[in-house]
Short mmCIF file of C-alpha atoms in Angstrom, two decimals:
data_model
loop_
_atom_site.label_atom_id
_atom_site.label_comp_id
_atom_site.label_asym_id
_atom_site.label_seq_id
_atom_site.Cartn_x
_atom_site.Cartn_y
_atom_site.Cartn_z
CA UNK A 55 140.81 126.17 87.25
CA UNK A 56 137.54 125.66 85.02
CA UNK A 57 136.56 127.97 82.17
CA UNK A 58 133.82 129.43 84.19
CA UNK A 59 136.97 130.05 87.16
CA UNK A 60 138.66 132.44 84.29
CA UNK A 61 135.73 134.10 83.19
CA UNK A 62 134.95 134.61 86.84
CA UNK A 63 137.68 136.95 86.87
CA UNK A 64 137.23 139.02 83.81
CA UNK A 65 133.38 139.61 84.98
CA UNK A 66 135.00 140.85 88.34
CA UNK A 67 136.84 143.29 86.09
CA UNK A 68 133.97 144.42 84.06
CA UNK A 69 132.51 144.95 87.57
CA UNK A 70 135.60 146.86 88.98
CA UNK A 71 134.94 149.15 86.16
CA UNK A 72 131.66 149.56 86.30
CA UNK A 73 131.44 150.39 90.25
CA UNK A 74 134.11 153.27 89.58
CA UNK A 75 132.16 154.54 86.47
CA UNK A 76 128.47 154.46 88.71
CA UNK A 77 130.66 156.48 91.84
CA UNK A 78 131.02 159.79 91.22
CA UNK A 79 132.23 160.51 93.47
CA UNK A 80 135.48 158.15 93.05
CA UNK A 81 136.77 160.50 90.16
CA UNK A 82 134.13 163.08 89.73
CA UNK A 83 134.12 165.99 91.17
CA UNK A 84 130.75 166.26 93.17
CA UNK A 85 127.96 163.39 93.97
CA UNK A 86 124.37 164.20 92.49
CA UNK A 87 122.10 164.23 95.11
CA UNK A 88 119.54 162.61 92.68
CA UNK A 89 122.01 159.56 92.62
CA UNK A 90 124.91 157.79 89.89
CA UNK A 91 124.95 160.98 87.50
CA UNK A 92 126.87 158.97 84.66
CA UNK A 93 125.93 155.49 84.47
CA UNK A 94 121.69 156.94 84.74
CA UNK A 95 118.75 154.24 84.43
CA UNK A 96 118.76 154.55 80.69
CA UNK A 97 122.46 153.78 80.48
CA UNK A 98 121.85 150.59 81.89
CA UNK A 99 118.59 149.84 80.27
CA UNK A 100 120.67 150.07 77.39
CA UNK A 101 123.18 147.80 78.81
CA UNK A 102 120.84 145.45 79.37
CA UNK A 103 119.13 145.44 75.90
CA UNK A 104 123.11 145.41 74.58
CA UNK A 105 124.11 142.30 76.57
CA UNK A 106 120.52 140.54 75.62
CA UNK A 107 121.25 141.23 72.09
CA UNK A 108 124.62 140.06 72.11
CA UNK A 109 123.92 137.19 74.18
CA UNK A 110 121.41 136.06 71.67
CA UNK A 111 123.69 136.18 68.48
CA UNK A 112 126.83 134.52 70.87
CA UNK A 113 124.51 131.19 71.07
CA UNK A 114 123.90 131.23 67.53
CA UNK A 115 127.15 132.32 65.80
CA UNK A 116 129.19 129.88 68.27
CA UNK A 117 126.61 127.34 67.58
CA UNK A 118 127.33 127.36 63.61
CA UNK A 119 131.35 128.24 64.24
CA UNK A 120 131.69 125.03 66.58
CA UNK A 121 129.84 123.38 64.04
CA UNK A 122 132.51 124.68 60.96
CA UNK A 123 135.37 123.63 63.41
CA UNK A 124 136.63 126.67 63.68
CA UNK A 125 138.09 125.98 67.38
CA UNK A 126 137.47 123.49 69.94
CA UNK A 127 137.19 122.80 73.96
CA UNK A 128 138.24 120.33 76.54
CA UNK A 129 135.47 119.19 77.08
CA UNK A 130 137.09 118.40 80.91
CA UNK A 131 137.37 122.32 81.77
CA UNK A 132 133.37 122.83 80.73
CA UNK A 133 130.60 122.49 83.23
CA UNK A 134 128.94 120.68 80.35
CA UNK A 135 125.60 123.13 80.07
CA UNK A 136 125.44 124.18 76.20
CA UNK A 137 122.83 126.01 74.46
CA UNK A 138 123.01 124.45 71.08
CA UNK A 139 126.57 123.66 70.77
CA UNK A 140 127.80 127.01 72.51
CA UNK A 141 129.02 126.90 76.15
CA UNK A 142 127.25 128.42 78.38
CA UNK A 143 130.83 130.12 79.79
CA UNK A 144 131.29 131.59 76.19
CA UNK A 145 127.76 134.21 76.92
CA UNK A 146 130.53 135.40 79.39
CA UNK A 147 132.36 137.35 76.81
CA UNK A 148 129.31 139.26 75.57
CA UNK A 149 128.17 140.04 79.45
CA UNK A 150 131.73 141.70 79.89
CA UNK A 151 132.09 143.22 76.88
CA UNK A 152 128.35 144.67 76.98
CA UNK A 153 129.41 146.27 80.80
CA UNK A 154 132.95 146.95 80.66
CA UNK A 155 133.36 148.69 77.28
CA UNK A 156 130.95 151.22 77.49
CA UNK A 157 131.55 151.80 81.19
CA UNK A 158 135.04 152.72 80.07
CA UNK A 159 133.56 155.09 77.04
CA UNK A 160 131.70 156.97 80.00
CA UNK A 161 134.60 157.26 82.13
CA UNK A 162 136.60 158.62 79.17
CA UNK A 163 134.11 161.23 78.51
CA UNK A 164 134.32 162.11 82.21
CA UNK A 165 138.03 162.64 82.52
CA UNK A 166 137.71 164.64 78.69
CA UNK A 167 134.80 166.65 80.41
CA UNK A 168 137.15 167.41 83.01
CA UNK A 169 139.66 169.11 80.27
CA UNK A 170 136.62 171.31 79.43
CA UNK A 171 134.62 169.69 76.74
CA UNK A 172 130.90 169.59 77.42
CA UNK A 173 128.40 166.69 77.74
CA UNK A 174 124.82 166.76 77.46
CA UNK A 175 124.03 164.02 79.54
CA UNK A 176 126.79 166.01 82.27
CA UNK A 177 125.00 169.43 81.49
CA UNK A 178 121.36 167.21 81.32
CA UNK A 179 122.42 166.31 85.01
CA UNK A 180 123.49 169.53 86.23
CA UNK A 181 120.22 171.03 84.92
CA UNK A 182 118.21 168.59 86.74
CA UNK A 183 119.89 169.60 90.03
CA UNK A 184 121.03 172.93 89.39
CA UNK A 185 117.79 174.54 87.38
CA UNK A 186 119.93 178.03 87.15
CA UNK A 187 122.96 175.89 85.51
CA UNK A 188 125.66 177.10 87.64
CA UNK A 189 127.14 174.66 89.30
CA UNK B 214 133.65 125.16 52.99
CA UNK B 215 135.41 127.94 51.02
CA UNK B 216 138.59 128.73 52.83
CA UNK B 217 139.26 132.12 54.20
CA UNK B 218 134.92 132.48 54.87
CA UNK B 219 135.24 133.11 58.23
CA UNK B 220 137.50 136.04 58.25
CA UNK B 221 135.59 137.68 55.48
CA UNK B 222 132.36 137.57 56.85
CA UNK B 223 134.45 138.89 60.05
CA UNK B 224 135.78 141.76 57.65
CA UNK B 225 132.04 142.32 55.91
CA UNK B 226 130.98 142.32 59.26
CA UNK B 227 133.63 145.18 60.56
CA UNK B 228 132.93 147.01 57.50
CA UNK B 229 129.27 147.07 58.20
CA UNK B 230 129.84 148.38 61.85
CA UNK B 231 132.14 150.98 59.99
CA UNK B 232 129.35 152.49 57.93
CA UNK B 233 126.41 152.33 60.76
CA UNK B 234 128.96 154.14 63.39
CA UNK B 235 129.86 156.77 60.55
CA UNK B 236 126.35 157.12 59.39
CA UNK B 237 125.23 157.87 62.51
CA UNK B 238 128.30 159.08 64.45
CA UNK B 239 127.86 156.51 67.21
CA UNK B 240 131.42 155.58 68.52
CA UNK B 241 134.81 156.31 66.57
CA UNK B 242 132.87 159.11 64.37
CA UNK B 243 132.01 160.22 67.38
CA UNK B 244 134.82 160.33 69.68
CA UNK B 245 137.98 159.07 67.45
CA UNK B 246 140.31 158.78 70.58
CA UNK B 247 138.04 157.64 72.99
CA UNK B 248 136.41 155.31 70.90
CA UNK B 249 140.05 154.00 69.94
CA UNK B 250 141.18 153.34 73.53
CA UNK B 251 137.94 151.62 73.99
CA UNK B 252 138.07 149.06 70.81
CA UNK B 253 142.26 148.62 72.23
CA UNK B 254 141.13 148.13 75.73
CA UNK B 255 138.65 145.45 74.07
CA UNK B 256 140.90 143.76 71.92
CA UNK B 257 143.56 143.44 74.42
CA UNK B 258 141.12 142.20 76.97
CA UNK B 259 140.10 139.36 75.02
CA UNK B 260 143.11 138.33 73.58
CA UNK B 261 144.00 138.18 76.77
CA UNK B 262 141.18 135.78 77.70
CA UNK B 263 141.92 133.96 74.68
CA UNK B 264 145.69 133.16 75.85
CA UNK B 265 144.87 132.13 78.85
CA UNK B 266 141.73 130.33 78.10
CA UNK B 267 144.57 128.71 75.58
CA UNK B 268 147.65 128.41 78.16
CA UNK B 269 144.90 126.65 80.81
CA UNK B 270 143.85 123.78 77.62
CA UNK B 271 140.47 124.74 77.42
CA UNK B 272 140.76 125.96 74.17
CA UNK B 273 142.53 124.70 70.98
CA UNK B 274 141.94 125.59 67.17
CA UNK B 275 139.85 124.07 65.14
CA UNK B 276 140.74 122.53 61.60
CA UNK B 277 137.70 124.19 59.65
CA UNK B 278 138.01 124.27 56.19
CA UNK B 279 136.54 128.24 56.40
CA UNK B 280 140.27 129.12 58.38
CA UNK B 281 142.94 130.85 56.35
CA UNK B 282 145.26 128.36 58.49
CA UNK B 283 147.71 131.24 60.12
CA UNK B 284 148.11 131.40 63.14
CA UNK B 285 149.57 134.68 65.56
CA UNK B 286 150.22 132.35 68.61
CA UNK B 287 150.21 128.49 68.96
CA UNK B 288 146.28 127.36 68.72
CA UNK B 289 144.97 131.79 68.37
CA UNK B 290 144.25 131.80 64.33
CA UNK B 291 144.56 135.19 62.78
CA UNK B 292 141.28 135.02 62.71
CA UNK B 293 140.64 135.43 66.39
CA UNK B 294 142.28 139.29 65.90
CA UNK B 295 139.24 140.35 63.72
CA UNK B 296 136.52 138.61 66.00
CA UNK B 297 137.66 140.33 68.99
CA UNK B 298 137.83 143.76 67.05
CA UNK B 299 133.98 142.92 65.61
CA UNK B 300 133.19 142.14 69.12
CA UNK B 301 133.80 145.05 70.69
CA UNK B 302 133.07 147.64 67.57
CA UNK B 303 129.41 145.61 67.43
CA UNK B 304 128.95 146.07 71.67
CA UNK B 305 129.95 149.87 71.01
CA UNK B 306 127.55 150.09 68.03
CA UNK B 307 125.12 148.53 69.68
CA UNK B 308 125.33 150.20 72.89
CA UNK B 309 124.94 153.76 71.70
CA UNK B 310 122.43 152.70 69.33
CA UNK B 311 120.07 151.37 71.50
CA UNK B 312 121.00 154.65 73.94
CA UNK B 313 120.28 156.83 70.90
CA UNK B 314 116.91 155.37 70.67
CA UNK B 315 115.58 155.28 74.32
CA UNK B 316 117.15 159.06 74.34
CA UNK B 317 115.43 159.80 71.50
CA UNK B 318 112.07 158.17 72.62
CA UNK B 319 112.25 159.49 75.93
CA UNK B 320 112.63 163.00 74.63
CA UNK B 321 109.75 162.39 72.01
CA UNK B 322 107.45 161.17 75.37
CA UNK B 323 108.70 165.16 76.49
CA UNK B 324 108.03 167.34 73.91
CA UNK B 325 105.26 164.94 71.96
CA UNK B 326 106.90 165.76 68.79
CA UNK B 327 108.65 162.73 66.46
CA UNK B 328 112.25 162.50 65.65
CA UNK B 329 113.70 159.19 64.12
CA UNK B 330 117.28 158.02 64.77
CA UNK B 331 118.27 161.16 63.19
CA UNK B 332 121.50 162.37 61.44
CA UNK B 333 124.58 161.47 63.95
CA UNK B 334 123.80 164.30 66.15
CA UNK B 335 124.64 162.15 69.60
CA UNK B 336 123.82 162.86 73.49
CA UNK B 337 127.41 163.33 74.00
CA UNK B 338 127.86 165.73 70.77
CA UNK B 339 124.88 168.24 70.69
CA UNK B 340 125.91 171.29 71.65
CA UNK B 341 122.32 173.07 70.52
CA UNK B 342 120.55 175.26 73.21
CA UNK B 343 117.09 173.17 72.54
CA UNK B 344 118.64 170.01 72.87
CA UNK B 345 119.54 170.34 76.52
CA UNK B 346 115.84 171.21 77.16
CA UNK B 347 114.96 168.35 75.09
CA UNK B 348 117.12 166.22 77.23
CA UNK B 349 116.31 167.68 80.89
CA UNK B 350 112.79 167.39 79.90
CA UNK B 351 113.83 163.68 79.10
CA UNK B 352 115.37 162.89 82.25
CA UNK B 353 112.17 164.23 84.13
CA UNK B 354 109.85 161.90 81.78
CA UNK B 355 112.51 159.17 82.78
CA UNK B 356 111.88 159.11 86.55
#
């Protein structure tokens, strides 16, 4: 297995989790008709901009940490692409970290919503498709 | 290279996330046990990329002067403990951050009035009358 063979895997993860937090209706308790009533555009417009960012400041802090010896690679288990001196199978770890964790925050707040306490973005939802805001 | 740099920038660099996510209540000042089964879930994750990134060869430690030189497992420097905490406190940070702003923007484009990145009072922990308003109005701008 190559590098990019293991972080294969963990993005498959970070997609598991995101596919169960955009399907309501795999642990919520009714699908939207207007569509994914969690994960909504601006989540992911966020996730985006998050990944970006982090993508961004992965290439240069691995650049100038590779460059203090602070760790090293085979250089055998690396397709050999690098921006700068990072990897390009290190921008994995902000891609997965940018979907997974706060894919997981949302699902959280779904199964604490479900205990009783109240979201806005839930309650934003319901008023969107339920105007009298009884569901 | 001073020894020891590298974790504390790592621990400057925690500490700043600290004060941003309290000043605006953006993850663990916003949820405490949520956002602590998150940062868990994100440090076990990539430790456990780490070991097995390690176990396969492709990585080994470095002999930087910046290290402290401990090490929690054969070639994972203690070190390696705070990045993956910073990593996943900064994506959190980040995340709701940049979701606090297009909320807030999106809201402003709804009611033409201005609010900045205001005083911790999240999407997820409003419980005002007008801010639901705010926000349906928001989600109608949005589509």
């Amino acid at each position: 297995m190559s590098y990019l063979g293991l972080d294969a895997i963990f993005v498959v993860v970070a997609a598991v989790v995101v596919i169960v937090a955009v399907r309501p209706g795999l642990t919520g308790r009714r699908r939207s008709a207007s569509g994914p009533t969690l994960v909504d555009r601006r989540w992911w417009l966020a996730t985006a901009l998050t990944a970006a960012g982090l993508m961004i400041l992965t290439a240069v802090f691995d650049t100038m940490m590779i460059a203090a010896d602070l760790f090293r690679y085979d250089a055998s288990a690396l397709i050999g692409v690098r921006i700068g001196l990072t990897p390009v199978e290190d921008l994995a770890w902000p891609l997965v970290a940018s979907v997974l964790l706060p894919a997981l925050w949302e699902l959280l707040g779904r199964a604490r919503r479900a205990d009783g306490a109240q979201s806005v973005v839930r309650r934003a939802t319901e008023a969107t498709t339920h105007p009298e805001g009884n569901p | 290279m001073i020894r020891g740099l590298y974790l504390g920038a790592l621990v400057v660099s925690l500490a700043s996330m600290a004060v941003m996510d309290r000043r605006w209540r953006l993850f663990l000042w916003a949820d405490a046990w949520r956002g602590a089964i998150v940062l868990v879930t994100g440090v076990v994750l990539f430790l456990s990329w780490d070991a097995a990134a390690i176990r396969l060869g492709f990585f080994e430690r470095g002999h930087g002067q910046a290290l402290v030189g401990v090490e929690i497992a054969p070639h994972l420097p203690l070190e390696e403990l705070f990045f993956v905490t910073f990593l996943s406190y900064l994506t959190m940070v980040g995340h709701a951050l940049v979701r606090r702003v297009l909320d807030r923007r999106a809201a402003r484009l709804a009611v033409g009035s201005d609010h900045g990145i205001g005083d911790g009072r999240g999407h997820e922990s409003d419980h005002r009358p007008d801010h639901q308003s705010r926000h349906r109005s928001g989600h109608e701008v949005a589509r």
